[in-house]
Amino acid sequence: MFLLHPKVPSRHCPDARSRELVEKTVGFFEAKGKTRLRKDDLDRAWYADFLDFSRREKLLATFLTPAPLGGEGTRWDTWRNCALNEVLGFYGLPYWYTWQVTILGLGPIWMSGNGDARRRAARLLEAGGIFGFGLSEKEHGADIYSTDMELVPAGEGRYLARGDKYYIGNGNEAALLSVFGKMAGTGEYVFFLVDPKHPKFELVKNVVASQSYVAEFVLHDYPVNEADILSRGQAAWDAALNTVNVGKYNLGWASIGICTHALYEAVRHAANRRLYGMAVTDFAHVRRLFTDGYARLVAMKLFALRASDYFRSASREDRRYLLFNPVMKMKVTTEGEKVIDHLWDVIAAKGFEKDTYFEMAARDIRALPKLEGTVHVNIALIVKFMKNYLFAPAPFPPVPRRDDEADDTFLWDQGPASGLSKIRFHDPAPVFAAWNQPNVALFREQIAALKEFLVRATPSEEQAKDVDFLLVVGELFTLVVYAQLVLESAALSAAQGIDGDTVDQIFDVLVRDFSRHALDLHAKPAATPTQVELSLKMIRRPAFDAGRADRVWRTVHALKDAYEMNP
Ligand SMILES: Cc1cc2nc3c(=O)[nH]c(=O)nc-3n(C[C@H](O)[C@H](O)[C@H](O)COP(=O)(O)OP(=O)(O)OC[C@H]3O[C@@H](n4cnc5c(N)ncnc54)[C@H](O)[C@@H]3O)c2cc1C
């Protein structure tokens, strides 16, 4: 089975301890049951029970400590972290979020040259601590250049931290927070450690209404010494961006977990609800919504698995992950919103009921596109790669499925966060040519039309500064990257049931999405007459095959009895 079924684990785990911990995490949530899960959500109860479980089992310590700093079985292994990401999203965003911000908090620490700070963090993690990442500020949003948290020098190797931070997850309970600021006077960037239990740390409030604690805090001349400094200058700036590179990859998995649970609930409800003497799933439009939702979800997971392969295989010479991770963030999470929209159109009023998982999913799925930089910020990043990707491919050795037991050390040694437009990619053409499904063929034509658009009607410098225009070109390009990795991953997932029918169904959706964005481009006020004409050449009608649609629908319908969370 390709989608997560928590009670029938099918994901390859490289070692017994990893498998045991993932299964125990599932066991924790199933023992808790849906009634308690929902009550804690509605009461906005802090998830102390989950953190106790994690402490007891050394869950976060085992999964999030690089091998040299930890005990038996610890390593940072993106493959197994994906499995836990998916399970935590499956049971609820708050549980995933506390793990996610711990990851973000640990990033600047594991990247730091300060060995004592690394060992201190490893000890606290081993003792069950959680962590947090203090980057955002209330006034500055995505504009981190304007950070105004300051370290004021106070004599030999001592400083006083002054300023406030906003939207900082785990800010209430973290063992340590990695905080980003500037040196007073010089403006040099700096990352330093903060202990929320210190009297000079003021926890102002939780700025969100949730089980998660997303803190506003103020540092009132909080004392910092050299031992607390993680990095300075360019290294601190790179640590901020390189940590977000790690974190943004995870976001897609939360969406995948959420959508998978919501799908089980929605199909079960619709298949068992009878209207006018028939099941709701007998309506043609309901089948289409479910089939589209399923195809989108399978594509999300295929992409995520393949992006992990590139992330784990990255090096200073192979930085392709710097494109694939923002696509994971921006595309997979917005696809998650579409999946929930499709399912909600089917289950209608049921999606508001307070004892369903769905009600949480419908709310929480919206968060993922907005964390670690918005969708816009990530598309603006993605377009920097477009020229080399489409027009200047380079040879690379093939990247295999990376489900091996390895410590992903490169994540903490990514190097300077600059030079993006110089990054090269392997040629996408052979990947698309390897599939003869009719909708893949149509998609190939759409890629050719996009390339023609870019060559014959290259966006001008003025258009490149028009973010509204740029975003729609970025959406079209993103679809090409997304579709390519979906195909690469499908070729590696035949044993999990990914067949030609599934691929063609996914591309039925992708062809329609491409056409929709092309129409959007056609309507942009800034488009020139040639661009208007060429954008229409990208539109295709997908190839319909009743047999294939029916076979895929039957796979979706069979999920109606597949899984239900313990009450
Ligand atoms: C629940 C939650 C938890 C969070 N947890 C943390 C955390 O633990 N640590 C942390 O540091 N931060 C955290 N954040 C902050 C999060 O990373 C920010 O929300 C995000 O960086 C965007 O900032 P903003 O929402 O203030 O949007 P703004 O920066 O105010 O953006 C406003 C608009 O401008 C657009 N925009 C901005 N810059 C660009 C650009 N360069 N190109 C194109 N468009 C642009 C945006 O897309 C958006 O539409 C959290 C946020 C939330 C909601």
Coordinates of C-alpha atoms and ligand atoms in Angstrom, one line a residue:
M1 CA 0.0 0.0 0.0
F2 CA 1.4 3.4 -1.0
L3 CA -0.6 5.7 1.3
L4 CA 0.1 5.5 5.1
H5 CA -2.0 3.0 6.9
P6 CA -0.9 3.3 10.5
K7 CA -2.1 -0.1 11.5
V8 CA -0.6 -1.9 8.6
P9 CA 2.9 -0.5 8.4
S10 CA 4.4 -1.0 4.9
R11 CA 7.2 1.6 4.8
H12 CA 10.7 0.2 4.6
C13 CA 12.5 1.0 7.9
P14 CA 16.3 0.4 7.7
D15 CA 16.6 -0.9 11.2
A16 CA 14.5 -2.4 14.0
R17 CA 14.8 0.5 16.4
S18 CA 13.4 3.0 13.9
R19 CA 10.5 0.7 13.0
E20 CA 9.8 0.2 16.7
L21 CA 9.7 3.9 17.5
V22 CA 7.5 4.8 14.5
E23 CA 5.1 1.9 15.6
K24 CA 5.2 3.0 19.2
T25 CA 4.2 6.6 18.1
V26 CA 1.3 5.2 16.2
G27 CA 0.4 3.1 19.3
F28 CA 0.6 6.2 21.5
F29 CA -2.0 8.0 19.3
E30 CA -4.3 4.9 18.8
A31 CA -4.3 4.3 22.6
K32 CA -5.1 8.0 23.1
G33 CA -8.0 7.6 20.7
K34 CA -10.0 10.0 18.6
T35 CA -12.3 11.3 21.4
R36 CA -9.3 12.4 23.6
L37 CA -7.5 13.7 20.5
R38 CA -10.4 15.9 19.6
K39 CA -11.1 17.0 23.2
D40 CA -7.4 18.1 23.7
D41 CA -7.7 20.0 20.4
L42 CA -10.9 21.8 21.3
D43 CA -9.6 22.5 24.9
R44 CA -6.3 23.7 23.3
A45 CA -4.5 21.6 25.8
W46 CA -0.7 21.6 25.8
Y47 CA 0.4 18.2 24.5
A48 CA 2.3 17.2 27.7
D49 CA 1.3 13.5 27.2
F50 CA 3.0 13.4 23.8
L51 CA 6.1 15.1 25.1
D52 CA 6.2 12.6 28.1
F53 CA 5.9 9.8 25.6
S54 CA 8.7 11.3 23.5
R55 CA 10.9 11.7 26.6
R56 CA 10.3 8.1 27.8
E57 CA 11.0 6.6 24.4
K58 CA 13.8 9.1 23.6
L59 CA 11.9 9.7 20.3
L60 CA 13.1 13.2 19.4
A61 CA 16.6 12.4 20.8
T62 CA 17.0 9.3 18.6
F63 CA 15.6 10.9 15.4
L64 CA 17.1 14.4 15.7
T65 CA 20.6 14.0 17.1
P66 CA 23.5 13.7 14.6
A67 CA 25.3 10.3 15.1
P68 CA 28.5 11.7 16.6
L69 CA 26.6 13.5 19.4
G70 CA 24.2 10.9 20.4
G71 CA 23.8 7.4 21.9
E72 CA 23.0 4.1 20.3
G73 CA 20.8 4.4 17.2
T74 CA 20.8 8.2 17.0
R75 CA 21.4 9.7 13.6
W76 CA 19.7 12.4 11.4
D77 CA 18.3 10.2 8.8
T78 CA 15.9 12.1 6.6
W79 CA 14.2 8.8 5.3
R80 CA 13.1 7.8 8.7
N81 CA 12.3 11.4 9.7
C82 CA 9.9 11.5 6.8
A83 CA 8.1 8.5 8.3
L84 CA 7.7 10.2 11.6
N85 CA 6.7 13.5 9.9
E86 CA 3.9 11.7 8.1
V87 CA 2.6 9.9 11.2
L88 CA 2.6 13.1 13.3
G89 CA 0.7 15.0 10.6
F90 CA -1.7 12.1 10.3
Y91 CA -2.7 12.5 14.0
G92 CA -2.7 16.3 14.2
L93 CA -0.7 19.3 13.2
P94 CA 0.1 20.4 16.8
Y95 CA 2.1 17.2 17.4
W96 CA 3.9 17.7 14.2
Y97 CA 4.5 21.4 14.9
T98 CA 6.4 20.7 18.2
W99 CA 8.7 18.3 16.4
Q100 CA 9.1 20.7 13.5
V101 CA 10.1 23.7 15.5
T102 CA 12.5 21.5 17.5
I103 CA 14.1 20.7 14.2
L104 CA 14.3 24.4 13.3
G105 CA 15.7 25.2 16.7
L106 CA 18.4 22.5 16.4
G107 CA 19.4 23.6 12.9
P108 CA 21.6 26.6 13.9
I109 CA 23.0 24.5 16.7
W110 CA 24.0 21.5 14.6
M111 CA 25.5 23.9 12.1
S112 CA 27.5 25.8 14.7
G113 CA 31.2 25.6 15.2
N114 CA 30.5 25.9 19.0
G115 CA 31.1 22.3 20.1
D116 CA 30.1 23.0 23.7
A117 CA 26.8 24.4 22.6
R118 CA 26.2 21.3 20.4
R119 CA 27.0 18.9 23.3
R120 CA 24.8 21.0 25.6
A121 CA 21.8 20.7 23.2
A122 CA 22.4 17.0 22.7
R123 CA 22.3 16.5 26.5
L124 CA 19.0 18.5 26.8
L125 CA 17.5 16.6 23.8
E126 CA 18.5 13.3 25.4
A127 CA 16.7 14.4 28.6
G128 CA 13.5 15.0 26.6
G129 CA 13.8 18.7 25.8
I130 CA 12.2 20.4 22.9
F131 CA 13.7 23.4 21.0
G132 CA 12.6 26.5 19.1
F133 CA 13.7 28.8 16.4
G134 CA 13.5 32.6 17.0
L135 CA 13.7 34.2 13.6
S136 CA 10.5 36.0 13.0
E137 CA 9.6 39.4 14.4
K138 CA 6.2 41.1 14.6
E139 CA 7.0 44.1 12.5
H140 CA 9.2 42.5 9.8
G141 CA 7.5 39.3 8.5
A142 CA 9.4 37.7 5.6
D143 CA 11.9 40.6 5.7
I144 CA 14.6 39.1 7.9
Y145 CA 17.1 41.7 6.7
S146 CA 15.3 44.1 9.0
T147 CA 15.6 42.0 12.2
D148 CA 16.0 44.3 15.1
M149 CA 16.8 42.0 18.0
E150 CA 20.2 43.3 19.2
L151 CA 23.2 42.0 21.2
V152 CA 24.7 45.0 23.0
P153 CA 28.3 44.5 24.0
A154 CA 28.8 44.5 27.9
G155 CA 32.5 43.9 28.4
E156 CA 34.8 41.0 27.5
G157 CA 32.8 38.3 25.7
R158 CA 29.6 39.4 27.3
Y159 CA 26.5 40.9 25.7
L160 CA 22.9 42.0 26.6
A161 CA 20.2 40.8 24.3
R162 CA 17.4 43.4 23.7
G163 CA 14.4 42.9 21.6
D164 CA 11.3 40.8 20.9
K165 CA 10.3 37.9 18.7
Y166 CA 6.9 36.8 17.4
Y167 CA 5.5 33.5 16.2
I168 CA 8.1 31.4 18.0
G169 CA 6.9 27.8 18.4
N170 CA 7.7 26.0 21.7
G171 CA 8.6 29.4 23.2
N172 CA 6.9 28.5 26.4
E173 CA 8.6 25.2 27.2
A174 CA 11.8 24.9 25.0
A175 CA 14.9 23.7 26.7
L176 CA 16.7 26.3 24.5
L177 CA 15.8 28.7 21.7
S178 CA 18.1 29.6 18.8
V179 CA 17.6 33.3 18.4
F180 CA 18.6 35.4 15.4
G181 CA 19.7 39.0 15.8
K182 CA 22.3 41.6 15.0
M183 CA 25.3 43.0 16.9
A184 CA 24.5 46.5 18.1
G185 CA 26.6 49.1 16.3
T186 CA 28.0 46.8 13.5
G187 CA 24.8 45.2 12.3
E188 CA 26.6 41.9 12.1
Y189 CA 24.2 38.9 12.1
V190 CA 24.3 36.6 15.1
F191 CA 22.6 33.4 16.3
F192 CA 22.6 32.8 20.0
L193 CA 21.0 30.5 22.6
V194 CA 18.3 31.6 25.0
D195 CA 16.9 29.8 28.0
P196 CA 13.2 30.6 28.4
K197 CA 13.4 29.9 32.1
H198 CA 15.8 32.9 32.7
P199 CA 14.2 35.8 34.6
K200 CA 15.2 38.2 31.8
F201 CA 13.0 36.2 29.3
E202 CA 9.5 37.5 29.3
L203 CA 6.9 35.2 27.7
V204 CA 4.3 37.6 26.6
K205 CA 1.6 35.4 25.2
N206 CA 0.6 32.6 22.8
V207 CA -0.3 34.5 19.7
V208 CA -2.5 31.7 18.2
A209 CA -5.5 29.8 19.5
S210 CA -4.2 26.3 19.4
Q211 CA -2.7 23.4 21.4
S212 CA 0.6 24.7 20.0
Y213 CA 2.3 27.5 21.8
V214 CA 3.4 30.1 19.2
A215 CA 5.1 32.7 21.4
E216 CA 5.7 36.3 21.5
F217 CA 8.6 36.9 23.9
V218 CA 10.8 39.8 24.9
L219 CA 14.5 39.7 26.0
H220 CA 15.1 42.4 28.6
D221 CA 18.9 42.8 28.7
Y222 CA 19.1 39.0 28.7
P223 CA 22.8 38.1 29.4
V224 CA 24.6 36.3 26.6
N225 CA 28.2 35.2 26.7
E226 CA 30.5 33.6 24.1
A227 CA 29.4 30.1 25.1
D228 CA 25.9 31.0 24.0
I229 CA 26.9 32.3 20.6
L230 CA 26.3 29.8 17.8
S231 CA 27.4 31.8 14.7
R232 CA 28.2 35.3 13.5
G233 CA 28.2 37.3 10.3
Q234 CA 27.8 35.3 7.1
A235 CA 27.7 32.0 9.0
A236 CA 24.7 33.2 11.0
W237 CA 22.9 34.4 7.9
D238 CA 23.6 31.1 6.2
A239 CA 22.5 29.1 9.3
A240 CA 19.1 30.9 9.1
L241 CA 18.6 30.1 5.4
N242 CA 20.1 26.6 5.6
T243 CA 17.9 25.7 8.6
V244 CA 14.8 26.9 6.7
N245 CA 16.0 24.6 3.8
V246 CA 15.7 21.7 6.2
G247 CA 12.4 22.8 7.8
K248 CA 10.6 23.7 4.6
Y249 CA 11.1 20.1 3.3
N250 CA 9.2 18.8 6.3
L251 CA 6.1 20.9 5.7
G252 CA 5.0 18.8 2.8
W253 CA 4.9 15.7 4.9
A254 CA 2.6 17.3 7.4
S255 CA 0.2 18.0 4.5
I256 CA 0.5 14.4 3.3
G257 CA -0.2 13.0 6.8
I258 CA -3.2 15.3 7.3
C259 CA -4.7 14.6 3.8
T260 CA -4.3 10.8 4.2
H261 CA -6.3 10.7 7.5
A262 CA -8.9 13.1 6.1
L263 CA -9.3 10.8 3.0
Y264 CA -10.0 7.7 5.0
E265 CA -12.6 9.5 7.0
A266 CA -14.2 11.2 4.0
V267 CA -14.5 8.0 1.9
R268 CA -15.9 6.0 4.8
H269 CA -18.5 8.6 5.4
A270 CA -19.5 9.2 1.7
A271 CA -19.6 5.4 0.9
N272 CA -21.9 4.7 3.8
R273 CA -24.2 7.7 3.4
R274 CA -27.3 7.0 1.3
L275 CA -29.3 9.7 -0.5
Y276 CA -32.1 9.1 -3.0
G277 CA -31.7 5.4 -2.5
M278 CA -28.0 5.4 -3.5
A279 CA -24.6 5.9 -1.9
V280 CA -23.1 9.4 -2.2
T281 CA -20.1 7.7 -3.9
D282 CA -22.4 6.8 -6.8
F283 CA -22.6 10.4 -7.9
A284 CA -20.3 11.1 -10.9
H285 CA -19.0 14.3 -9.5
V286 CA -18.3 12.7 -6.2
R287 CA -16.2 10.1 -7.9
R288 CA -14.3 12.7 -9.8
L289 CA -13.6 14.7 -6.7
F290 CA -12.4 11.7 -4.8
T291 CA -10.3 10.5 -7.8
D292 CA -8.7 13.9 -8.2
G293 CA -8.1 14.1 -4.5
Y294 CA -6.5 10.7 -4.4
A295 CA -4.4 11.4 -7.5
R296 CA -3.2 14.7 -6.0
L297 CA -2.3 13.0 -2.7
V298 CA -0.4 10.2 -4.3
A299 CA 1.5 12.7 -6.4
M300 CA 2.3 14.7 -3.3
K301 CA 3.8 11.7 -1.6
L302 CA 5.7 10.5 -4.8
F303 CA 7.3 14.0 -5.1
A304 CA 8.2 14.1 -1.3
L305 CA 9.9 10.7 -1.5
R306 CA 12.0 11.7 -4.5
A307 CA 12.9 15.1 -3.1
S308 CA 14.2 13.2 0.0
D309 CA 16.5 11.2 -2.3
Y310 CA 18.1 14.4 -3.7
F311 CA 18.3 16.0 -0.3
R312 CA 20.1 13.0 1.2
S313 CA 22.5 12.8 -1.8
A314 CA 23.3 16.5 -1.8
S315 CA 26.8 17.9 -1.7
R316 CA 28.5 21.2 -2.3
E317 CA 28.7 20.1 -6.0
D318 CA 25.1 18.9 -6.2
R319 CA 22.7 21.5 -4.8
R320 CA 19.6 20.5 -6.7
Y321 CA 17.7 20.2 -3.4
L322 CA 17.7 24.0 -3.3
L323 CA 15.0 23.9 -6.0
F324 CA 13.2 20.7 -4.9
N325 CA 12.8 21.7 -1.2
P326 CA 10.9 25.0 -2.0
V327 CA 8.8 23.0 -4.4
M328 CA 8.1 20.6 -1.6
K329 CA 7.1 23.5 0.6
M330 CA 5.0 25.5 -1.8
K331 CA 3.6 22.9 -4.2
V332 CA 3.0 19.9 -1.9
T333 CA 1.4 22.1 0.8
T334 CA -0.9 23.9 -1.7
E335 CA -1.9 20.6 -3.3
G336 CA -2.8 19.5 0.3
E337 CA -5.3 22.4 0.4
K338 CA -6.8 21.3 -2.8
V339 CA -7.2 17.7 -1.6
I340 CA -9.0 18.9 1.5
D341 CA -11.2 21.2 -0.6
H342 CA -12.2 18.3 -2.9
L343 CA -13.0 16.1 0.1
W344 CA -14.9 18.8 1.9
D345 CA -17.0 19.4 -1.2
V346 CA -18.1 15.8 -0.9
I347 CA -18.7 15.4 2.9
A348 CA -20.2 18.9 3.2
A349 CA -21.7 19.4 6.7
K350 CA -19.9 16.4 8.2
G351 CA -16.6 18.4 7.8
F352 CA -17.8 20.8 10.6
E353 CA -18.5 18.1 13.2
K354 CA -16.4 18.5 16.2
D355 CA -15.7 14.8 16.7
T356 CA -14.2 14.3 13.3
Y357 CA -10.5 14.4 12.4
F358 CA -11.6 16.3 9.3
E359 CA -12.6 19.4 11.2
M360 CA -9.0 19.8 12.4
A361 CA -7.7 18.9 9.0
A362 CA -9.8 21.6 7.2
R363 CA -8.4 24.2 9.6
D364 CA -4.8 23.1 9.9
I365 CA -4.1 22.3 6.2
R366 CA -4.1 26.1 5.6
A367 CA -1.1 26.7 7.9
L368 CA 1.5 24.7 6.0
P369 CA 1.7 27.0 2.9
K370 CA 2.2 30.0 5.2
L371 CA 5.1 28.6 7.3
E372 CA 8.9 28.9 6.5
G373 CA 8.2 31.7 4.0
T374 CA 5.0 32.1 2.1
V375 CA 4.1 30.5 -1.2
H376 CA 5.0 33.8 -3.0
V377 CA 8.4 33.9 -1.4
N378 CA 9.1 30.4 -2.5
I379 CA 7.9 30.9 -6.0
A380 CA 10.1 34.0 -6.3
L381 CA 13.0 31.6 -5.2
I382 CA 12.0 28.8 -7.6
V383 CA 12.1 31.0 -10.7
K384 CA 15.8 31.7 -10.2
F385 CA 16.4 28.1 -11.3
M386 CA 14.2 28.2 -14.4
K387 CA 16.8 29.1 -17.0
N388 CA 19.4 26.5 -16.1
Y389 CA 16.7 23.8 -15.5
L390 CA 15.0 24.1 -18.8
F391 CA 17.8 25.3 -21.1
A392 CA 21.1 24.2 -19.7
P393 CA 21.0 20.6 -18.3
A394 CA 24.2 19.0 -17.0
P395 CA 25.2 15.4 -16.6
F396 CA 24.8 13.9 -13.1
P397 CA 25.1 10.3 -11.9
P398 CA 21.7 8.7 -11.2
V399 CA 20.4 9.2 -7.6
P400 CA 19.0 6.0 -6.2
R401 CA 16.2 5.6 -3.6
R402 CA 17.8 6.7 -0.4
D403 CA 16.2 4.6 2.2
D404 CA 19.5 3.4 3.6
E405 CA 20.6 3.8 7.2
A406 CA 22.8 7.0 7.0
D407 CA 23.5 10.1 9.1
D408 CA 22.8 13.1 6.8
T409 CA 25.8 15.1 7.7
F410 CA 25.6 17.5 4.7
L411 CA 22.5 19.2 6.2
W412 CA 24.8 20.8 8.8
D413 CA 27.4 21.7 6.3
Q414 CA 25.4 23.2 3.3
G415 CA 27.9 26.1 2.8
P416 CA 27.0 29.6 1.6
A417 CA 23.3 30.0 0.9
S418 CA 24.1 32.1 -2.3
G419 CA 24.8 31.3 -6.0
L420 CA 21.4 29.8 -6.7
S421 CA 21.2 30.8 -10.3
K422 CA 24.5 28.9 -11.0
I423 CA 23.0 25.5 -9.9
R424 CA 22.6 23.0 -12.7
F425 CA 20.1 20.1 -13.1
H426 CA 19.9 16.8 -14.9
D427 CA 18.0 16.8 -18.2
P428 CA 14.2 16.3 -17.5
A429 CA 13.5 15.2 -21.1
P430 CA 14.5 11.5 -20.7
V431 CA 12.4 11.2 -17.6
F432 CA 9.2 12.3 -19.4
A433 CA 10.1 10.3 -22.5
A434 CA 10.2 7.1 -20.5
W435 CA 6.4 7.1 -20.0
N436 CA 4.0 6.5 -22.8
Q437 CA 0.8 7.3 -20.9
P438 CA -1.4 9.6 -23.0
N439 CA -1.5 12.4 -20.4
V440 CA 2.3 12.3 -19.9
A441 CA 2.5 12.8 -23.7
L442 CA 0.2 15.8 -23.5
F443 CA 2.2 17.2 -20.6
R444 CA 5.4 16.9 -22.7
E445 CA 3.6 19.1 -25.3
Q446 CA 2.8 21.6 -22.6
I447 CA 6.5 21.8 -21.5
A448 CA 7.5 22.4 -25.1
A449 CA 4.9 25.2 -25.4
L450 CA 6.3 26.7 -22.1
K451 CA 9.8 26.6 -23.5
E452 CA 8.6 28.2 -26.7
F453 CA 7.0 31.0 -24.7
L454 CA 10.2 31.6 -22.8
V455 CA 12.4 31.7 -25.9
R456 CA 10.1 33.6 -28.3
A457 CA 8.5 35.9 -25.8
T458 CA 11.1 36.0 -23.0
P459 CA 9.7 38.1 -20.0
S460 CA 11.3 41.5 -20.0
E461 CA 13.2 42.9 -17.1
E462 CA 10.2 45.0 -16.2
Q463 CA 7.9 41.9 -16.2
A464 CA 10.5 40.0 -14.1
K465 CA 10.0 42.8 -11.5
D466 CA 6.2 42.4 -11.6
V467 CA 5.7 39.8 -9.0
D468 CA 2.1 39.2 -10.0
F469 CA 3.3 38.2 -13.5
L470 CA 6.3 36.3 -12.3
L471 CA 4.3 34.2 -9.9
V472 CA 2.1 32.7 -12.7
V473 CA 5.2 31.9 -14.8
G474 CA 6.7 30.4 -11.6
E475 CA 3.6 28.2 -11.2
L476 CA 4.0 26.8 -14.7
F477 CA 7.6 26.0 -14.2
T478 CA 7.0 24.5 -10.8
L479 CA 4.6 22.1 -12.4
V480 CA 7.3 20.8 -14.7
V481 CA 9.7 20.2 -11.8
Y482 CA 6.9 18.6 -9.7
A483 CA 5.8 16.3 -12.6
Q484 CA 9.4 15.2 -13.3
L485 CA 10.1 14.1 -9.7
V486 CA 6.6 12.4 -9.6
L487 CA 7.6 10.3 -12.6
E488 CA 11.1 9.5 -11.2
S489 CA 9.5 8.4 -8.0
A490 CA 6.7 6.4 -9.7
A491 CA 9.4 4.4 -11.4
L492 CA 10.8 3.5 -8.0
S493 CA 7.4 2.7 -6.4
A494 CA 6.0 -0.1 -8.6
A495 CA 6.2 -2.5 -5.6
Q496 CA 4.0 -0.2 -3.6
G497 CA 1.3 -0.4 -6.2
I498 CA 2.1 2.7 -8.3
D499 CA 1.2 1.6 -11.9
G500 CA 0.6 3.2 -15.3
D501 CA -3.1 3.9 -14.5
T502 CA -2.2 5.9 -11.4
V503 CA 0.5 7.8 -13.3
D504 CA -2.0 8.6 -16.1
Q505 CA -4.6 9.7 -13.6
I506 CA -2.1 12.0 -11.9
F507 CA -1.2 13.5 -15.3
D508 CA -4.8 14.0 -16.1
V509 CA -4.9 16.4 -13.2
L510 CA -1.5 17.9 -14.0
V511 CA -2.5 18.6 -17.6
R512 CA -5.6 20.4 -16.4
D513 CA -3.6 22.4 -13.8
F514 CA -1.1 23.4 -16.4
S515 CA -3.9 24.6 -18.7
R516 CA -5.4 26.6 -15.8
H517 CA -2.2 28.4 -15.1
A518 CA -1.7 29.1 -18.8
L519 CA -5.1 30.7 -19.0
D520 CA -4.2 32.8 -15.9
L521 CA -1.0 33.9 -17.7
H522 CA -3.1 34.8 -20.8
A523 CA -5.2 37.0 -18.6
K524 CA -2.3 39.0 -17.0
P525 CA -2.5 42.7 -17.8
A526 CA 1.3 42.8 -18.2
A527 CA 1.4 40.1 -21.0
T528 CA 2.4 41.2 -24.5
P529 CA 0.3 40.2 -27.5
T530 CA 2.9 37.5 -28.4
Q531 CA 2.8 36.2 -24.8
V532 CA -1.0 36.1 -24.9
E533 CA -0.9 34.1 -28.1
L534 CA 1.8 31.7 -26.8
S535 CA 0.1 31.1 -23.5
L536 CA -3.0 29.7 -25.2
K537 CA -0.7 27.2 -27.0
M538 CA 0.0 25.6 -23.6
I539 CA -3.6 24.6 -23.1
R540 CA -4.5 20.9 -23.6
R541 CA -7.6 18.8 -23.0
P542 CA -6.6 15.7 -20.9
A543 CA -7.0 12.3 -22.5
F544 CA -10.0 10.5 -20.9
D545 CA -10.0 6.7 -20.5
A546 CA -13.1 5.3 -18.8
G547 CA -11.4 2.0 -18.0
R548 CA -8.5 3.7 -16.3
A549 CA -10.7 6.2 -14.4
D550 CA -12.8 3.3 -13.2
R551 CA -9.9 1.2 -12.0
V552 CA -8.4 4.1 -10.1
W553 CA -11.8 4.9 -8.6
R554 CA -12.1 1.4 -7.4
T555 CA -8.8 1.7 -5.5
V556 CA -10.1 4.9 -3.9
H557 CA -13.5 3.4 -3.0
A558 CA -11.8 0.4 -1.4
L559 CA -10.3 2.8 1.2
K560 CA -13.8 3.1 2.8
D561 CA -13.2 0.2 5.1
A562 CA -9.4 0.4 5.3
Y563 CA -8.8 2.5 8.4
E564 CA -10.6 4.1 11.3
M565 CA -8.9 5.7 14.3
N566 CA -9.6 4.0 17.6
P567 CA -12.4 5.8 19.4
Ligands
LIG1 C1 1.5 29.1 13.2 C2 2.8 29.8 12.9 C3 3.9 29.3 13.4 C4 5.2 29.9 13.2 N1 6.3 29.5 13.8 C5 7.5 30.2 13.6 C6 8.6 29.8 14.4 O1 8.6 28.9 15.2 N2 9.7 30.6 14.2 C7 9.8 31.6 13.4 O2 10.8 32.3 13.3 N3 8.7 32.0 12.6 C8 7.5 31.3 12.7 N4 6.4 31.7 12.0 C9 6.5 32.8 11.1 C10 6.4 32.5 9.7 O3 7.6 31.9 9.2 C11 6.0 33.8 8.9 O4 4.6 33.8 9.0 C12 6.4 33.8 7.5 O5 7.8 34.0 7.5 C13 5.8 34.9 6.7 O6 5.7 36.1 7.4 P1 4.3 36.9 7.6 O7 3.3 35.9 7.8 O8 4.4 38.0 8.6 O9 4.0 37.6 6.1 P2 4.6 38.9 5.6 O10 6.1 38.9 5.5 O11 4.0 40.1 6.3 O12 4.1 38.9 4.1 C14 3.0 39.7 3.6 C15 2.8 39.3 2.1 O13 3.9 39.7 1.3 C16 4.4 38.7 0.5 N5 5.8 38.7 0.4 C17 6.7 39.0 1.4 N6 8.0 39.0 1.0 C18 7.9 38.6 -0.4 C19 8.9 38.4 -1.4 N7 10.2 38.5 -1.1 N8 8.4 38.0 -2.6 C20 7.1 37.8 -2.8 N9 6.1 38.1 -1.9 C21 6.5 38.4 -0.7 C22 3.9 37.4 1.3 O14 3.8 36.3 0.4 C23 2.6 37.8 1.9 O15 1.6 37.6 0.9 C24 5.2 31.1 12.3 C25 4.0 31.5 11.7 C26 2.8 30.9 12.0 C27 1.5 31.4 11.4

